[in-house]
mmCIF file of C-alpha atoms and ligand atoms in Angstrom:
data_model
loop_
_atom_site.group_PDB
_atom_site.id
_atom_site.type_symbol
_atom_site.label_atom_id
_atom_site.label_comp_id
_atom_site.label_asym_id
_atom_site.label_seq_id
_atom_site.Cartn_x
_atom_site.Cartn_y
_atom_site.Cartn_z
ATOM 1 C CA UNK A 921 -28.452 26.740 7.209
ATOM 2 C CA UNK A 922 -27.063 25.438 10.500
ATOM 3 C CA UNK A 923 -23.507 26.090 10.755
ATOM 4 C CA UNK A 924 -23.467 23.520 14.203
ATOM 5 C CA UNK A 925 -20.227 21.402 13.821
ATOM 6 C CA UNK A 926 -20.867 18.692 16.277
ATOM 7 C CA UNK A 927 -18.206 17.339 18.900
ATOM 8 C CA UNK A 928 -17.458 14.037 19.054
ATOM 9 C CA UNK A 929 -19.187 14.513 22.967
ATOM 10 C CA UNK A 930 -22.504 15.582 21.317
ATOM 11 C CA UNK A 931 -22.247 12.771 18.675
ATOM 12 C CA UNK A 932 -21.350 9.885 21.150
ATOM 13 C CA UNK A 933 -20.066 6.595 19.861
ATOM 14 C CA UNK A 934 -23.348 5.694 17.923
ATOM 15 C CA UNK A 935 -24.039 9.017 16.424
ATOM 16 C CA UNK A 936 -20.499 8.873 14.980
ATOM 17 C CA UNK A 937 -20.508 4.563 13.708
ATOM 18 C CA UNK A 938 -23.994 6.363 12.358
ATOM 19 C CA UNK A 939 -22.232 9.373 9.979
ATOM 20 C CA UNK A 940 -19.451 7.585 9.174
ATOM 21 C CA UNK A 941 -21.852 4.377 8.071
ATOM 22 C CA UNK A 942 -23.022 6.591 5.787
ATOM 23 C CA UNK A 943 -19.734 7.191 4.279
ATOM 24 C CA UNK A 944 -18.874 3.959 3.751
ATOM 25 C CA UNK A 945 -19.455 2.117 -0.087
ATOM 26 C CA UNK A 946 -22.964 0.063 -1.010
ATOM 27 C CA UNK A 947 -24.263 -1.861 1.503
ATOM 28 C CA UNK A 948 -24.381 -5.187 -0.272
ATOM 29 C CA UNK A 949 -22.815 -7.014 -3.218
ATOM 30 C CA UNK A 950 -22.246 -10.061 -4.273
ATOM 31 C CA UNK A 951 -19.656 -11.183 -1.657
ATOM 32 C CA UNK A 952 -21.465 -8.796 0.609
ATOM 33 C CA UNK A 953 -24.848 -10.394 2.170
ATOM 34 C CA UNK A 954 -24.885 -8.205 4.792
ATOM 35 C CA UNK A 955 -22.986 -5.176 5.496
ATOM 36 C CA UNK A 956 -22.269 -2.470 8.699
ATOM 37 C CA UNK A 957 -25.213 -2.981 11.659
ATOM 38 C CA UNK A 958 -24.840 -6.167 12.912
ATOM 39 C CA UNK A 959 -22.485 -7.825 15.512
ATOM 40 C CA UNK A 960 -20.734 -8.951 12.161
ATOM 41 C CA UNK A 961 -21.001 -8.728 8.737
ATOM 42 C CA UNK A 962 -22.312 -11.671 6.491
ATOM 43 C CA UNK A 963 -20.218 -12.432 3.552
ATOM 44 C CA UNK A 964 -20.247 -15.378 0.585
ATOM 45 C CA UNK A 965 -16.979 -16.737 -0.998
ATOM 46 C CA UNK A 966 -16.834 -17.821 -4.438
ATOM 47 C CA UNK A 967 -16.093 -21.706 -4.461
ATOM 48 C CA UNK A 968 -12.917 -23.150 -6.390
ATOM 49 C CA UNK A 969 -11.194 -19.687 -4.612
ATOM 50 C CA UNK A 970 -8.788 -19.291 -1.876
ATOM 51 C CA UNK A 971 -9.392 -16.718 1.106
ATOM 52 C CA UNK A 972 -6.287 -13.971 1.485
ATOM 53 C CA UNK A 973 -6.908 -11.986 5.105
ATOM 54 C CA UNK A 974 -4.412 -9.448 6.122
ATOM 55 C CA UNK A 975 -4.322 -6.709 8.109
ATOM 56 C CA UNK A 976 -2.418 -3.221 8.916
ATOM 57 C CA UNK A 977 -2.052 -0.442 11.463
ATOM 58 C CA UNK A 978 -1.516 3.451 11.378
ATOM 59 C CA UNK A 979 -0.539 5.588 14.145
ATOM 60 C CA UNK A 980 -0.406 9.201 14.393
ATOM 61 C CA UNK A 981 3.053 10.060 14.815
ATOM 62 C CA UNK A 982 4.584 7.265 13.548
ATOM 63 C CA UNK A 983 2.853 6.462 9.910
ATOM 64 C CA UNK A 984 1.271 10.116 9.445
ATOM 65 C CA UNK A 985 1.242 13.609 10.752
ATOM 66 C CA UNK A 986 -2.031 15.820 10.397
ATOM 67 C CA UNK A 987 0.255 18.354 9.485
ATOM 68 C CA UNK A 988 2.073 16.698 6.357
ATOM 69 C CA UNK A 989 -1.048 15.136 5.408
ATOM 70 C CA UNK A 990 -4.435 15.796 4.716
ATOM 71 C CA UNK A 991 -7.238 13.835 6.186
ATOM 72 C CA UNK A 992 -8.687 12.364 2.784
ATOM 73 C CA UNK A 993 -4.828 11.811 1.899
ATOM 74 C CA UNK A 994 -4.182 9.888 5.196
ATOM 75 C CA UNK A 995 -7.815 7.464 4.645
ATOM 76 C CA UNK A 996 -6.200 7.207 0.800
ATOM 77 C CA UNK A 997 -2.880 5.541 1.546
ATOM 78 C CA UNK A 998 -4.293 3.238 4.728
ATOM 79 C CA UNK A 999 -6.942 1.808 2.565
ATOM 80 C CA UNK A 1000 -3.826 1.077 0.231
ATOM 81 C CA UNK A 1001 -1.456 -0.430 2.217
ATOM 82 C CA UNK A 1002 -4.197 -2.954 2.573
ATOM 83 C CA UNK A 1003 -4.853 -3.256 -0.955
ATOM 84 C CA UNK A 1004 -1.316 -3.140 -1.737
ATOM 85 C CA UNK A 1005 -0.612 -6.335 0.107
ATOM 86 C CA UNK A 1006 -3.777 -8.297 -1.471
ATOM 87 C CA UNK A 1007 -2.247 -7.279 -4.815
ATOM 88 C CA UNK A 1008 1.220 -8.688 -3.559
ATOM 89 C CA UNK A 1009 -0.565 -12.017 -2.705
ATOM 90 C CA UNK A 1010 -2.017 -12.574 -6.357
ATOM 91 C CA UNK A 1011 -5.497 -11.475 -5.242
ATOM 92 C CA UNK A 1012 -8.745 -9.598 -5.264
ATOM 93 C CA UNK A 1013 -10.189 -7.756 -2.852
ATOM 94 C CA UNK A 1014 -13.632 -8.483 -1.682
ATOM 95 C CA UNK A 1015 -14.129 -6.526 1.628
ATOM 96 C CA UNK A 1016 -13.178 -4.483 4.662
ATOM 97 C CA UNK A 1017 -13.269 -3.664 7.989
ATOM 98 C CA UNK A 1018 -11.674 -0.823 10.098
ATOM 99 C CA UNK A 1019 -11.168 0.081 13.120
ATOM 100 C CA UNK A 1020 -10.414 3.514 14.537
ATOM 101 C CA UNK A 1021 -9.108 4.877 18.076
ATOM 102 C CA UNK A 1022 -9.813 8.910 18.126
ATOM 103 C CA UNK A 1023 -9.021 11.731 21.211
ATOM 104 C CA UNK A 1024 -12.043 13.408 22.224
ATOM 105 C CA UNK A 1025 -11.180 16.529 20.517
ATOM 106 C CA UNK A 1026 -10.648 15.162 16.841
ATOM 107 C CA UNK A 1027 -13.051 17.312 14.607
ATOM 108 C CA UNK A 1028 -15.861 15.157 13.457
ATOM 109 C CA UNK A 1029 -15.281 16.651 9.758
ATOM 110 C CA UNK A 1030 -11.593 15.652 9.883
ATOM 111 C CA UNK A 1031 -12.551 11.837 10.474
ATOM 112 C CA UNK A 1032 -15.219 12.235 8.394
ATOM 113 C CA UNK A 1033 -12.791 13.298 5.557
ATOM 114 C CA UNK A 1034 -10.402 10.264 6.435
ATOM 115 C CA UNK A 1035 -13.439 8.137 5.959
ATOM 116 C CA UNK A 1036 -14.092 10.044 2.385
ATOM 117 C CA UNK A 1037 -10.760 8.922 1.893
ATOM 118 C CA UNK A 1038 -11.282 5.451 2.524
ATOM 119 C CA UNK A 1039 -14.503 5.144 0.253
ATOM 120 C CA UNK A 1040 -12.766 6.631 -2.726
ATOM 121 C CA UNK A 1041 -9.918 3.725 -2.344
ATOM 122 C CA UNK A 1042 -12.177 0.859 -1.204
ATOM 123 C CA UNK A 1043 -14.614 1.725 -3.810
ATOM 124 C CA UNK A 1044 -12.334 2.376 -6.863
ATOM 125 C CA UNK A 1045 -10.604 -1.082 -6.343
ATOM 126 C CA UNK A 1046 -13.834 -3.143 -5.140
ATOM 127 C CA UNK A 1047 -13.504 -3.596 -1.462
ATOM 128 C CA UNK A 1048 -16.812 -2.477 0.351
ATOM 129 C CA UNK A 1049 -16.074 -1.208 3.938
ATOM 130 C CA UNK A 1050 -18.762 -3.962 5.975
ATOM 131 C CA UNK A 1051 -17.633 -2.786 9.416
ATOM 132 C CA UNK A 1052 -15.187 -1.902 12.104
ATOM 133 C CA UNK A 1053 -15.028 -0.163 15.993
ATOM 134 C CA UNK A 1054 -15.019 3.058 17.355
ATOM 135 C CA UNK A 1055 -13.539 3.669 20.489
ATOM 136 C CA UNK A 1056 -11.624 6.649 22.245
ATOM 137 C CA UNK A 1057 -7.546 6.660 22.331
ATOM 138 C CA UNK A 1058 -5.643 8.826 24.854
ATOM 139 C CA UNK A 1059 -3.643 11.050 22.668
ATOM 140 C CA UNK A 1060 -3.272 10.157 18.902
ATOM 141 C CA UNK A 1061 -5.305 8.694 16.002
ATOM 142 C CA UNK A 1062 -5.043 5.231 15.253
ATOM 143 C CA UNK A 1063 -6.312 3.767 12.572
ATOM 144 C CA UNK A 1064 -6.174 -0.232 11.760
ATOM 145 C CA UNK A 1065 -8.053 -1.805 8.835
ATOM 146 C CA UNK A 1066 -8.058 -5.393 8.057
ATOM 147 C CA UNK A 1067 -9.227 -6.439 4.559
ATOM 148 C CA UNK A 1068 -10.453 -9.655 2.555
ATOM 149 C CA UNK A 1069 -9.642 -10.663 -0.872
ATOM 150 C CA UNK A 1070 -9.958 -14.214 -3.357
ATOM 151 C CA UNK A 1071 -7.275 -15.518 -5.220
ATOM 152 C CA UNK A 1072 -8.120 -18.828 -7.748
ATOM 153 C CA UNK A 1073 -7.484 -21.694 -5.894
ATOM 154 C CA UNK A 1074 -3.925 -22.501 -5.366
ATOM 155 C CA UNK A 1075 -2.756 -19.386 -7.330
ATOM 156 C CA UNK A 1076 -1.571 -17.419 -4.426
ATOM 157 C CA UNK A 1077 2.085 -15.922 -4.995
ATOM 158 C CA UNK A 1078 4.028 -15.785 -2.698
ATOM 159 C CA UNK A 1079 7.122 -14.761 -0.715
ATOM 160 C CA UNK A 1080 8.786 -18.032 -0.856
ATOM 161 C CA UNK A 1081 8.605 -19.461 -4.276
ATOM 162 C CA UNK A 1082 11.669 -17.375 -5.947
ATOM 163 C CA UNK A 1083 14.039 -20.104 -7.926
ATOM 164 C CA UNK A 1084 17.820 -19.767 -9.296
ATOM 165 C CA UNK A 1085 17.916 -18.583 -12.870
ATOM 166 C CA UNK A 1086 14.556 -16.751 -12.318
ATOM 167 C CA UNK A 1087 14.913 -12.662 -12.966
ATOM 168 C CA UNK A 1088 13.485 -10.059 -10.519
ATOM 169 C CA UNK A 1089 11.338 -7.685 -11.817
ATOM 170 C CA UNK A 1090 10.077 -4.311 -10.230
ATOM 171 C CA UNK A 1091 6.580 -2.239 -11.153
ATOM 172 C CA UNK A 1092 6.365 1.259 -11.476
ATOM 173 C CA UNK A 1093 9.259 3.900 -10.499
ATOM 174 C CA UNK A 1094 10.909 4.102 -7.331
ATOM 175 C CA UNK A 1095 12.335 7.080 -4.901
ATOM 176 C CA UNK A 1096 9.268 10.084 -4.954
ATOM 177 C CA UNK A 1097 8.345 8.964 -1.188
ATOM 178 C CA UNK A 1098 11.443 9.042 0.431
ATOM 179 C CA UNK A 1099 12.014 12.236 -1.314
ATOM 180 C CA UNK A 1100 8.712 13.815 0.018
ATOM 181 C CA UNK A 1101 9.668 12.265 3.198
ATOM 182 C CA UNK A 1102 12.854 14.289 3.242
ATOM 183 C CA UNK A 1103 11.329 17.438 2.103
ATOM 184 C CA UNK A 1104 8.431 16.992 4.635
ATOM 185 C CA UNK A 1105 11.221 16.437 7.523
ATOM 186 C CA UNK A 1106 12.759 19.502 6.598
ATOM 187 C CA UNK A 1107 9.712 21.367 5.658
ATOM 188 C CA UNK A 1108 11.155 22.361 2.416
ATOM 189 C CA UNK A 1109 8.566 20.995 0.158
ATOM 190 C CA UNK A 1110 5.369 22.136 1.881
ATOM 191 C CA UNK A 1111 3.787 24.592 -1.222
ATOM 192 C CA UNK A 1112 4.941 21.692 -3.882
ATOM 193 C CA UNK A 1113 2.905 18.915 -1.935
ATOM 194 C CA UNK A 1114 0.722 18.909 -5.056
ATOM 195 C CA UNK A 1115 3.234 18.510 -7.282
ATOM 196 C CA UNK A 1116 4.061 15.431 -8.946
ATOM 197 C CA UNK A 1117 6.980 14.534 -6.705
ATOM 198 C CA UNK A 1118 4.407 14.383 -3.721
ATOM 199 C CA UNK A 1119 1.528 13.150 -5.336
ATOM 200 C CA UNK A 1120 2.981 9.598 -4.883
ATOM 201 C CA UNK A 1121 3.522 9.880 -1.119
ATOM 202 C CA UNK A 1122 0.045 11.219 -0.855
ATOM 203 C CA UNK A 1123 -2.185 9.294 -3.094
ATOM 204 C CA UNK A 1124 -0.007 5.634 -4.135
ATOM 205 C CA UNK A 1125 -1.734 2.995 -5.870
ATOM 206 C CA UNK A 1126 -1.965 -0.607 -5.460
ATOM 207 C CA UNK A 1127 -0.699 -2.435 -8.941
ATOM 208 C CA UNK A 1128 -3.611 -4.925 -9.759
ATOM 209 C CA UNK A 1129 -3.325 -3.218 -13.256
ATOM 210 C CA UNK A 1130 -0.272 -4.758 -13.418
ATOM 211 C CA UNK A 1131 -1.151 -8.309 -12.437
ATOM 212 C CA UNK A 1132 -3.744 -7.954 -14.800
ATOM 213 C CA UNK A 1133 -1.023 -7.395 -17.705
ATOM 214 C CA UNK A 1134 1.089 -10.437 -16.245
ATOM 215 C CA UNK A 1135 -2.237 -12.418 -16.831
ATOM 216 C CA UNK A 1136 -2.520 -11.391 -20.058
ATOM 217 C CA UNK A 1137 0.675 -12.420 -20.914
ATOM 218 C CA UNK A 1138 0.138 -15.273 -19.233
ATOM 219 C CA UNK A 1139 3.752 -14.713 -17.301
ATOM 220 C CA UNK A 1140 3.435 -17.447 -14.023
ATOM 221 C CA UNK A 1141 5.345 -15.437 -11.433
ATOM 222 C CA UNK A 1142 7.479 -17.366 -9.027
ATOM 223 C CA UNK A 1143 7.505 -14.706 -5.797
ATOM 224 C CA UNK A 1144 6.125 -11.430 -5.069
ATOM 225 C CA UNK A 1145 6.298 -8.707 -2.517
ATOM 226 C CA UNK A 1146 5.063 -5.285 -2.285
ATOM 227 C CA UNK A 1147 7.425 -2.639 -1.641
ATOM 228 C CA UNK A 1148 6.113 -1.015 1.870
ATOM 229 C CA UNK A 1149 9.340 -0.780 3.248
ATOM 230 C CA UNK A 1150 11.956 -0.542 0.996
ATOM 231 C CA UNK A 1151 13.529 -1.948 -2.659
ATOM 232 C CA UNK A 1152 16.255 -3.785 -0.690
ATOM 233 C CA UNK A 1153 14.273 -4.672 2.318
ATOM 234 C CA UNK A 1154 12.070 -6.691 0.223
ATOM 235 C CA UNK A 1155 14.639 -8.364 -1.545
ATOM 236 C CA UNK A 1156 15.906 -9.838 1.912
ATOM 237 C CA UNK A 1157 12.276 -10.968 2.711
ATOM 238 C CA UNK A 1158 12.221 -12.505 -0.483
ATOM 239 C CA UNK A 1159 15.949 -13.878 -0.219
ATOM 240 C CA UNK A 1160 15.322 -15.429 3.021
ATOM 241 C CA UNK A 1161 12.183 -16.999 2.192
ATOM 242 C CA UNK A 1162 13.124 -18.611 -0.720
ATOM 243 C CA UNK A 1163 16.408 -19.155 0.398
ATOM 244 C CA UNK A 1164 18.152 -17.799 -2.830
ATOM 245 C CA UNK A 1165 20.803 -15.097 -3.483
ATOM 246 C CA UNK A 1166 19.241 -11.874 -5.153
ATOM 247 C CA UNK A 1167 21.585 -9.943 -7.308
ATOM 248 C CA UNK A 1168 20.291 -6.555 -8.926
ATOM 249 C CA UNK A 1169 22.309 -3.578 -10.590
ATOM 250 C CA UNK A 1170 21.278 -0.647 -8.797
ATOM 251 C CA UNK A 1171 21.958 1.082 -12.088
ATOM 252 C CA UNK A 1172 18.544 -0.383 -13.722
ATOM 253 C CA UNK A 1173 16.193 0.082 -10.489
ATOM 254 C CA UNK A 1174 13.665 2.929 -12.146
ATOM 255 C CA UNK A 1175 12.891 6.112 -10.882
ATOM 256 C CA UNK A 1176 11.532 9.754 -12.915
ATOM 257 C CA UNK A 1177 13.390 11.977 -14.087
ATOM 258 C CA UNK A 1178 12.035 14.675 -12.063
ATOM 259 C CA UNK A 1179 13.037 12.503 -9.326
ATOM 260 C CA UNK A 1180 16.429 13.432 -10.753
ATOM 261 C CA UNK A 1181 16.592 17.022 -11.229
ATOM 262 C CA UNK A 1182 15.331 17.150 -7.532
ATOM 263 C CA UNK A 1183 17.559 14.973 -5.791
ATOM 264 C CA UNK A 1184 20.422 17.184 -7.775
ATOM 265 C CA UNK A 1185 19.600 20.099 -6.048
ATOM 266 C CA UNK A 1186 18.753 18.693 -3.048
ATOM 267 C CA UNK A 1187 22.790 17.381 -3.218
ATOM 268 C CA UNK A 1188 20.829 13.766 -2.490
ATOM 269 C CA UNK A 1189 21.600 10.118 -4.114
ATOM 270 C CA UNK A 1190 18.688 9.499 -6.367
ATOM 271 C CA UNK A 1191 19.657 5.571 -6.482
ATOM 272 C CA UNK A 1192 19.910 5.526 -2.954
ATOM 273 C CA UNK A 1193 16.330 7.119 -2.571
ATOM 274 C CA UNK A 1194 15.243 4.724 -5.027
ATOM 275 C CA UNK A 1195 16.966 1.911 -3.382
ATOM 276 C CA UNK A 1196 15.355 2.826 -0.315
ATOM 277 C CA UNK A 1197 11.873 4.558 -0.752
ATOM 278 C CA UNK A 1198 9.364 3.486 1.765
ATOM 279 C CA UNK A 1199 5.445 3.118 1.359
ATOM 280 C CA UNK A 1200 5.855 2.861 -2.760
ATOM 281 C CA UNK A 1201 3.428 0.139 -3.090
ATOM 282 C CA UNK A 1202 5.139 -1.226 -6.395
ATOM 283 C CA UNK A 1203 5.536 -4.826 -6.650
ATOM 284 C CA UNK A 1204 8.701 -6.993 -6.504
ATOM 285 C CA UNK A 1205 8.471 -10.108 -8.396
ATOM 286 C CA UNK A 1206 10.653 -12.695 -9.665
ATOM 287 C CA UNK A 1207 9.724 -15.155 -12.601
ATOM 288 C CA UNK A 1208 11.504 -18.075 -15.335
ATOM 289 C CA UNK A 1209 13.526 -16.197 -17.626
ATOM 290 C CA UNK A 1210 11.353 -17.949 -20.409
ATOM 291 C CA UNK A 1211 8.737 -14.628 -19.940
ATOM 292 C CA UNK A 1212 11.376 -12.464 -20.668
ATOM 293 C CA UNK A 1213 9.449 -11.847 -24.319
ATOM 294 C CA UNK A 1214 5.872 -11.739 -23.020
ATOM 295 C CA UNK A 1215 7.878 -9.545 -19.970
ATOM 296 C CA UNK A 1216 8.750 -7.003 -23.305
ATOM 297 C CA UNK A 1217 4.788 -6.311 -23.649
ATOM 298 C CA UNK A 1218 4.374 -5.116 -20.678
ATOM 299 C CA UNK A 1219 4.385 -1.357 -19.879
ATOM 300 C CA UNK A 1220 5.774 -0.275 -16.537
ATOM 301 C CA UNK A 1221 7.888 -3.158 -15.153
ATOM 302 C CA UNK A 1222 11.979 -3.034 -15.136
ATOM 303 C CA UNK A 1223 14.237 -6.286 -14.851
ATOM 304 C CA UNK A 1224 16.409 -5.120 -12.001
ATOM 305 C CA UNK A 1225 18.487 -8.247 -11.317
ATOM 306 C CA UNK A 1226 18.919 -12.002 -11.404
ATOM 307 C CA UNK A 1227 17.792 -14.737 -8.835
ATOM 308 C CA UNK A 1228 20.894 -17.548 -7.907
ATOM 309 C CA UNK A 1229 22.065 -19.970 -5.676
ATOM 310 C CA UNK A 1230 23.141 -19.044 -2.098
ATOM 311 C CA UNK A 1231 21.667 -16.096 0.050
ATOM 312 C CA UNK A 1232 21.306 -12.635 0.664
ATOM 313 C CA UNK A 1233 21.334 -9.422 -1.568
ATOM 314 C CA UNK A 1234 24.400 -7.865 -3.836
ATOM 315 C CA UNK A 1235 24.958 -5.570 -6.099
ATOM 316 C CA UNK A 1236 26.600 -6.405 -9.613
ATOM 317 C CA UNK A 1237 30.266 -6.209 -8.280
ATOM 318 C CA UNK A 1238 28.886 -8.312 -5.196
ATOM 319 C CA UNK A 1239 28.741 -5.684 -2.897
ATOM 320 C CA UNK A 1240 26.260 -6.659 -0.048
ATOM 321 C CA UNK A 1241 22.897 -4.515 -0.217
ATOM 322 C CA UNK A 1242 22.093 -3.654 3.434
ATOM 323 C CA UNK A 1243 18.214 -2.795 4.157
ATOM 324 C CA UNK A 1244 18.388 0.699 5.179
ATOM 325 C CA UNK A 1245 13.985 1.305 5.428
ATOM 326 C CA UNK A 1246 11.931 2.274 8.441
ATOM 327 C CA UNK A 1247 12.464 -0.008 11.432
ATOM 328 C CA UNK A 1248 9.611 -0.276 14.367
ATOM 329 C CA UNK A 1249 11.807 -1.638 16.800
HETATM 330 P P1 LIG B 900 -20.310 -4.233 18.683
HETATM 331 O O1 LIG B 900 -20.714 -3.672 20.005
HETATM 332 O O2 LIG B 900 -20.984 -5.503 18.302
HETATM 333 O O3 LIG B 900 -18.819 -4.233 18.488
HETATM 334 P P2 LIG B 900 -20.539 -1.668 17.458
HETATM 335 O O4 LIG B 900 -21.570 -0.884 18.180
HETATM 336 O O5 LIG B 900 -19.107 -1.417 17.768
HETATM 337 O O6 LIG B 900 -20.892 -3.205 17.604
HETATM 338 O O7 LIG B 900 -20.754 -1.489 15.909
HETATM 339 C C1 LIG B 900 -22.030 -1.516 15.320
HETATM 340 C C2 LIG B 900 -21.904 -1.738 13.854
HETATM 341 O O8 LIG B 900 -21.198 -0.642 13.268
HETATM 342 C C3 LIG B 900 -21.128 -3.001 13.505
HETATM 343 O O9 LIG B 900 -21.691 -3.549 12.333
HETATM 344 C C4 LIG B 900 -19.733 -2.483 13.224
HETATM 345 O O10 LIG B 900 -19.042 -3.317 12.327
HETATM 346 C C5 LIG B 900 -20.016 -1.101 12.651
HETATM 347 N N1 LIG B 900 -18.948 -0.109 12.943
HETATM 348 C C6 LIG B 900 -18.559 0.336 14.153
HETATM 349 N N2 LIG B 900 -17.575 1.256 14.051
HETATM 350 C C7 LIG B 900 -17.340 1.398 12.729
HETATM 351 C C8 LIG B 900 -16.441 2.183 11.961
HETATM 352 N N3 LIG B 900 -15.544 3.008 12.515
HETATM 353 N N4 LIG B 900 -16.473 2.056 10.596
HETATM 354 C C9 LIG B 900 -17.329 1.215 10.023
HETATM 355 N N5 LIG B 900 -18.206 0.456 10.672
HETATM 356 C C10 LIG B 900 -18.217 0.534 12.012
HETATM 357 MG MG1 LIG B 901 -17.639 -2.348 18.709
#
């Protein structure tokens, strides 16, 4: 058995598009007419559907760390950030492409892992990977993937459509990745990474299974945004663009009660971690109080607040809610 582990020098640019090719999910489908190998792939929309595009960027040092995450992690939650924000338009995903900027000294088997990582998220929610680039970056990894996905024609939800008198709704629980994050930062938490807490921060999942129960239901939402930034940084996109007021008690937003226990002994605010949690992927969505019934059906969404006249977010008491997630710039 050869125990060679080839450079990225002895691979070259072609011998690595070639390996990672090979790690990417089936070749064609039925939006898929032709796949990686050609100056661009060849794909067939459904008619009667609308086309969602979007696009996102990860950079070494600023969205992961090869030290707090593992490779197959790191492909995991990029691919999902992608299919986070399909989900948050009301859509499927249909394909990918993704593009990746590597130092000459990045182990072939670690990319190869983030690319593992990548397939098992592309594949499990139905976005082939049909291409991408390869070039060289100075000093860290960067990773961007942009991503295709169909939405029934006209049924696109989105950030703008919140009304007053509609309630705000949240998926899932809220908190576990800005309390890795903390634990990470002070490197408190590094032999419970596998534990529940961290799994979230690590391996999040994009809610279509929730859309899918709203359908169901039949519950017509008015708004939605995933939560990539933070509870009450969404609410202010969604304020702004609908040009309501959003008013939520802090007291319902949901979190675990492991959360809990942690944040106890960690002397931390569980609310305000929950308030505040980055890269959660839940959903934010506001519809007509007339689903509140079908809304009871549903497992794993919380009413969190009302929608009303006038702008900006507040508490219950009418405290102003001020954003307090990761800022670029
Ligand atoms: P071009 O010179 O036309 O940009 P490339 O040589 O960069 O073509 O790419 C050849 C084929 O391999 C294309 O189909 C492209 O989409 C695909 N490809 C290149 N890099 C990657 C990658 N990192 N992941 C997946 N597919 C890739
Ligand atoms: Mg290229």
């Amino acid at each position: 058995m050869s125990t060679r582990r080839p450079s990225l020098s002895w691979l070259g640019e072609f011998g690595l598009i070639d390996e990672l090719t090979r790690l990417t999910s089936p070749r064609t489908s039925r939006h898929v007419i032709h796949s990686i190998g050609d100056d661009a792939a060849v794909l067939r929309m459904k008619p009667g559907r609308d086309v969602v595009f979007t696009t996102d960027m990860l950079v070494e040092g600023v969205h992961f760390n090869r030290d707090w995450s593992g490779a197959r992690d790191i492909g995991w939650k990029a691919m999902v950030s992608n299919l986070s924000d399909i989900a948050a338009m009301n859509a499927q995903p249909t394909s990918a492409v993704v593009a990746i900027g590597v130092p000459e000294n990045t182990p072939v088997a670690w990319i190869k892992d983030v690319y593992r990582g990548f397939r098992a998220a592309a594949a499990r929610y139905g976005a082939p990977i049909v291409g991408g680039d390869t070039v060289r970056s100075p000093q860290s990894i960067v990773i961007s993937i942009a991503m295709l996905g169909e939405v029934k024609r006209n049924h696109a939800v989105l950030r703008s459509g919140a009304r007053p008198g509609d309630v705000i709704i949240v998926s899932g629980e809220l908190g576990r990745c800005a309390a890795a994050l903390d634990a990470l930062k002070q490197s408190a938490g590094v032999t419970s990474l596998r534990s529940p807490l961290f799994r979230k921060f690590h391996r999040p999942l994009p809610r279509f299974d929730i859309l899918e129960s709203l359908r169901k239901y039949r519950v017509r939402l008015t708004s939605m945004i995933d939560i990539s930034d933070g509870l009450v940084s969404e609410l202010h996109h969604l304020a702004t663009s609908s040009s309501v007021r959003c008013v939520i008690d802090p007291l319902l937003v949901p979190f675990t009660t492991a959360l809990q226990t942690y944040a106890r002994r960690q002397k931390q605010s569980v609310i305000e971690w929950a308030l505040h949690s980055g890269e959660e992927y839940e959903l934010l969505m506001t519809c007509s109080p007339r689903y509140l019934r079908a809304l009871g059906n549903i497992d794993d969404v919380t009413i969190i607040g009302t929608v009303v006249r006038g702008e900006g977010v507040v508490d219950v008491s009418g405290e102003e809610l001020i954003p307090r997630g990761f800022k670029h710039f």
